[in-house]
Coordinates of C-alpha atoms in Angstrom, one line a residue:
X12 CA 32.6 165.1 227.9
X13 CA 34.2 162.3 229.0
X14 CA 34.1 159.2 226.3
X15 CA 34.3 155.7 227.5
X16 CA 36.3 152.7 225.9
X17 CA 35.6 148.7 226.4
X18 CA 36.6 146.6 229.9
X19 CA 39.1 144.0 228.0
X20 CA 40.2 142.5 231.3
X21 CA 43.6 141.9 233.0
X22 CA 43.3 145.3 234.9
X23 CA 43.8 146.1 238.4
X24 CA 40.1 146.9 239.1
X25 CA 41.0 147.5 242.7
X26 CA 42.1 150.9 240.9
X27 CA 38.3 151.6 240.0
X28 CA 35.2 152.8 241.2
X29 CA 31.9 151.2 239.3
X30 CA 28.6 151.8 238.5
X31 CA 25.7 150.8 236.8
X32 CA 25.6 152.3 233.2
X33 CA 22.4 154.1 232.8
X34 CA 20.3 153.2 229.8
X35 CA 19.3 157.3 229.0
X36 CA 20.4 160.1 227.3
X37 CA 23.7 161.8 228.0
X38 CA 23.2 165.5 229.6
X39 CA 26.0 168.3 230.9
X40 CA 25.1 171.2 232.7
X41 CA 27.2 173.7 231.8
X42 CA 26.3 176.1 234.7
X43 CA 23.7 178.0 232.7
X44 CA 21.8 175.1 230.6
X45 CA 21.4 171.4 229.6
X46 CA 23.6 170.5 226.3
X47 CA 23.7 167.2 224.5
X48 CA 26.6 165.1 223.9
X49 CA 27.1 166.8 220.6
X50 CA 27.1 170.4 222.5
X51 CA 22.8 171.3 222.0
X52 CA 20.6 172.7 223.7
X53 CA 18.8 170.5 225.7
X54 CA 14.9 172.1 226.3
X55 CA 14.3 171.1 229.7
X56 CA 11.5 172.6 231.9
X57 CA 12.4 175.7 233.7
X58 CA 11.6 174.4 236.9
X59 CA 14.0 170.9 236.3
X60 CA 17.4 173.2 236.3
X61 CA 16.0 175.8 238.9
X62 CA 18.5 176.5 241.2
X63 CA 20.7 174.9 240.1
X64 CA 24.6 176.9 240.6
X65 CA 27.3 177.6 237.9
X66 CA 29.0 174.3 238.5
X67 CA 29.6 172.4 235.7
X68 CA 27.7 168.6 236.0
X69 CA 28.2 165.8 233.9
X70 CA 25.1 162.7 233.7
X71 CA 22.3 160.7 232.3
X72 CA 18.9 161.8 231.6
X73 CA 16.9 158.5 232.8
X74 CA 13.5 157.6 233.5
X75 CA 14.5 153.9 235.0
X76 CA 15.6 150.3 234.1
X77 CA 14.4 149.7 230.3
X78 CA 12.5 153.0 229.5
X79 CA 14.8 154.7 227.6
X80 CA 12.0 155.3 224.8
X81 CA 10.6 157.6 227.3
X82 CA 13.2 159.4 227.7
X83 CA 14.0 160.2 223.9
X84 CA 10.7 161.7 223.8
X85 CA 10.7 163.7 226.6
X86 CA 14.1 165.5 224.6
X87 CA 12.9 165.5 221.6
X88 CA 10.2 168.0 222.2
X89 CA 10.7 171.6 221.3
X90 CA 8.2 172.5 223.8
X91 CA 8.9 170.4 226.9
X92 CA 5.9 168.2 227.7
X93 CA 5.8 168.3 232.1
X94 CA 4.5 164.7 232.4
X95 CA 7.4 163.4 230.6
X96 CA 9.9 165.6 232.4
X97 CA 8.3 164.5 236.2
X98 CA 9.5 161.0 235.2
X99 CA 13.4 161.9 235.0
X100 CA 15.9 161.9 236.8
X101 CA 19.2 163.5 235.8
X102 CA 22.1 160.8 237.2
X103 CA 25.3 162.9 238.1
X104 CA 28.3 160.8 237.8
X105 CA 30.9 163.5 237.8
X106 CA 32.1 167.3 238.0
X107 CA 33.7 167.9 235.2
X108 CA 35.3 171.7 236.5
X109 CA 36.6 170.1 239.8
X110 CA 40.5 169.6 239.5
X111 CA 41.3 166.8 241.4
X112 CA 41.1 163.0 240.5
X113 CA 37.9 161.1 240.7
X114 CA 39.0 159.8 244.2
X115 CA 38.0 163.7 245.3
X116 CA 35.7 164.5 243.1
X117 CA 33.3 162.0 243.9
X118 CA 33.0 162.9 247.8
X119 CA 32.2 166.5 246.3
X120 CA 29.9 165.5 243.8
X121 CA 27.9 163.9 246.6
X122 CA 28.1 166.9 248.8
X123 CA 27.2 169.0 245.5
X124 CA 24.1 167.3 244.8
X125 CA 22.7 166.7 248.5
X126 CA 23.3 170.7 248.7
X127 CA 20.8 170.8 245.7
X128 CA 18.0 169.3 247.5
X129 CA 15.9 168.3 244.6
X130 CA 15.0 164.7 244.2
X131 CA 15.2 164.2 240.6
X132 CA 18.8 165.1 240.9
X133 CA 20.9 162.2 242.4
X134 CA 24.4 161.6 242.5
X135 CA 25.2 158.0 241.0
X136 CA 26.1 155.1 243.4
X137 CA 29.6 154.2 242.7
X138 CA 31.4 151.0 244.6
X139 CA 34.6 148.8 244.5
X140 CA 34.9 145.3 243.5
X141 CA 37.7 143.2 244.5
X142 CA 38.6 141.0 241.3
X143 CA 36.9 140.0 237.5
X144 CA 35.3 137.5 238.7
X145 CA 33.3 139.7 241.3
X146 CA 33.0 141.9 238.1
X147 CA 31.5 139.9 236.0
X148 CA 29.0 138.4 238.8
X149 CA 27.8 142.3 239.0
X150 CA 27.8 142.4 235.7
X151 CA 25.2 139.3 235.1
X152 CA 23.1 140.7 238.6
X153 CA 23.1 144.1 236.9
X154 CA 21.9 142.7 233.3
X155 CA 19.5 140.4 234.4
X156 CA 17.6 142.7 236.5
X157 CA 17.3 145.4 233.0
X158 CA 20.9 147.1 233.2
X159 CA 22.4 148.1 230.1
X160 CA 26.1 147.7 232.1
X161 CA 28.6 148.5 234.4
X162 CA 31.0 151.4 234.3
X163 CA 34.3 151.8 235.9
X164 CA 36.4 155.4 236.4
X165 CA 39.7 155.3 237.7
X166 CA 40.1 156.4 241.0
X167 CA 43.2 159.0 240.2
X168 CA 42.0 160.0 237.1
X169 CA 41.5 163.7 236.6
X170 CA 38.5 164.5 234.3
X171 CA 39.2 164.5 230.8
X172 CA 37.0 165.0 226.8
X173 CA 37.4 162.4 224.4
X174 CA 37.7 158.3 224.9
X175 CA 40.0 157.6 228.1
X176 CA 41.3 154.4 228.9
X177 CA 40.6 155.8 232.7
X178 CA 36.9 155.3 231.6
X179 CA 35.6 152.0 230.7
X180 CA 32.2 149.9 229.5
X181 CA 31.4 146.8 231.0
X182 CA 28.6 144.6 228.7
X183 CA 28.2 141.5 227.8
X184 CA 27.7 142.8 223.8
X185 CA 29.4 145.7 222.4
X186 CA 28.0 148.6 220.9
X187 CA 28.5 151.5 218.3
X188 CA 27.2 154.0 215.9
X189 CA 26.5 154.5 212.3
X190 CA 24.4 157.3 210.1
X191 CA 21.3 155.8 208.2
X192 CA 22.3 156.6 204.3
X193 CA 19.3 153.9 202.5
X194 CA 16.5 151.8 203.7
X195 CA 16.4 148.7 201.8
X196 CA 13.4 147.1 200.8
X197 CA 12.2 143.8 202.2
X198 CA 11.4 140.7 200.9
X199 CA 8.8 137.8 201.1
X200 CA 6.9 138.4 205.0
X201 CA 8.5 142.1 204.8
X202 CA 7.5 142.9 201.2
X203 CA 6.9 146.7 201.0
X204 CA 8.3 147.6 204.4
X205 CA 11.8 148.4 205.3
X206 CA 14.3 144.9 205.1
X207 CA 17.0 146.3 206.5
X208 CA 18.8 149.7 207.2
X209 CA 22.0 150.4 205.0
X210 CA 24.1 152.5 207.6
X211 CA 27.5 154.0 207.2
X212 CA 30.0 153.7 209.7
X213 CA 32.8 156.4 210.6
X214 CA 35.3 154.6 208.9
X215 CA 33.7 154.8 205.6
X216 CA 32.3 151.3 205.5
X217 CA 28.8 150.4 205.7
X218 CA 26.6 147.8 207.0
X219 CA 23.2 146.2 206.5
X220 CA 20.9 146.2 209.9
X221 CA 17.8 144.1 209.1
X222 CA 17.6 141.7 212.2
X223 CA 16.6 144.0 215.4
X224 CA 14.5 146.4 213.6
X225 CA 10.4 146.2 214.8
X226 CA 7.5 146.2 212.7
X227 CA 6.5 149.3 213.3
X228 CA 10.5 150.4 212.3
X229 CA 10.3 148.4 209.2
X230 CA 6.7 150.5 208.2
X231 CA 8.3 153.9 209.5
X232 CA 11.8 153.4 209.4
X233 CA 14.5 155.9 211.0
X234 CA 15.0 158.9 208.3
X235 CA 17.8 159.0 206.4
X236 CA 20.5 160.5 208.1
X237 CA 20.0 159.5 211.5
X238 CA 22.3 158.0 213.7
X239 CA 21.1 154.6 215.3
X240 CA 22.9 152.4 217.6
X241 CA 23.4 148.7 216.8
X242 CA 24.8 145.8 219.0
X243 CA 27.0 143.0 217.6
X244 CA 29.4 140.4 219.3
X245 CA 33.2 141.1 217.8
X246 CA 34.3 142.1 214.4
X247 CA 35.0 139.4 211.6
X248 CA 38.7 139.4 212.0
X249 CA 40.9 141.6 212.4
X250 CA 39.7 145.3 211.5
X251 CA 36.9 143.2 210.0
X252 CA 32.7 144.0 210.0
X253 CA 31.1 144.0 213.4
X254 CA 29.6 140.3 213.7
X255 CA 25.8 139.5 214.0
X256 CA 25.1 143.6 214.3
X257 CA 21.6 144.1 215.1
X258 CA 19.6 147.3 215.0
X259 CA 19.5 148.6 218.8
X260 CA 17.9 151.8 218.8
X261 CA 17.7 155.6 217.2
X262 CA 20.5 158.1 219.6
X263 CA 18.2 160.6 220.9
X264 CA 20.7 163.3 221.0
X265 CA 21.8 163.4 217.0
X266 CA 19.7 165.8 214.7
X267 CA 18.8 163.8 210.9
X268 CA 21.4 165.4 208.9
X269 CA 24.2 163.4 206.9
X270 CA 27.3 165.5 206.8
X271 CA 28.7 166.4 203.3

């Protein structure tokens, strides 16, 4: 899958294609099944992927603006509830077997998905924008209407796995990852619940999440050895902690085991 990396700026965007960044869970077809991010099965209802052909399509599981809780559940199930499933929509946003840059793959993704005829299956709108300026005026319209982002692709980028610089984020806050290793206990209003989450970053390093988490997270925190998403605004210097990190959400797609 294709990994994206942070707008900075000082591009040529008229080299881009955008679209809204879908607040869901990340799903490829691999022309037999759904598979997670991390390669699993996903257990979708047999009637979701039915006819569906052998090629390859990469998108978002999403149930709408701001309802990404009901999505995590709906994948979480080992038996796949059908209410919850009727609610999604699986976003394509590319075709990750077609060998030509985005530029033609996106006129074929459209044709591919129209062919499919199911309306749970929609290809996802993609647009130019002229400047930054008109890029960060999406970007607010997009936010304050419950968007998590924007998204832009290169036009002449072919697809690639891994982060790409051809692939990029647009939010007003950044965003990353960490594995839940000890839940701290709380103090004066949160005595005897959870005060913060102590989570381990990639790196090594770990952090204290506290502000962000719920009530009801604080009574039943995340597991240990989850993975949970947090926000923050820039790192204390350079290579420094992630400043004001706050506890976002659990990632649907990552199994509660710590790696040894």
């Amino acid at each position: 899958m294709s990994l994206a990396q942070s707008y900075r700026g000082g591009i040529d965007l008229s080299a881009y294609w955008v679209s809204e960044k879908y607040d869901g869970v990340r799903a490829l077809w691999d022309g037999r099944q759904l598979r997670s991010r991390q390669g699993l099965p996903m257990r979708a209802p047999a009637w979701f992927t039915a006819g569906w052909p052998a090629t390859p399509m990469d998108g978002e599981l999403w149930a709408g603006r701001g309802q990404f809780a009901a999505v995590q559940s709906a994948v979480a199930q080992d038996v796949p509830t059908q209410a919850q499933w009727r609610v999604l929509r699986y976003m394509v946003f590319d075709l990750p077997a077609h060998g030509g840059p985005f530029d033609a793959r996106l006129p074929a993704l459209q044709a591919h998905v129209a062919g499919l005829g199911q309306p749970w299956v929609q290809a996802v709108p993609q647009w130019r924008v002229a400047n930054h300026a008109a890029l960060m005026a999406q970007l607010r319209t997009h936010e304050r209407a419950g968007a998590e982002g924007l998204m832009l692709l290169r036009g002449d980028a072919l697809h690639q796995s891994g982060r790409s610089g051809d692939l990029l984020k647009v939010k007003s806050w950044e965003d990353a990852e960490g594995v839940v290793v000890a839940h701290l206990p709380g103090q004066g209003k949160y005595a005897g619940l959870t005060g913060a989450l102590l989570v381990q970053l990639p790196d090594g390093r770990r952090l204290r999440l506290g502000s962000g988490l719920s009530d009801a997270l604080r009574r039943t925190p995340p597991p240990v050895g989850s993975t949970v998403t947090y926000r923050y605004n820039g790192t204390h210097g350079v290579g420094g902690l992630p400043r004001f990190a706050r506890f976002w959400r659990v990632r649907a797609d990552s199994p509660p085991a710590m790696e040894k």
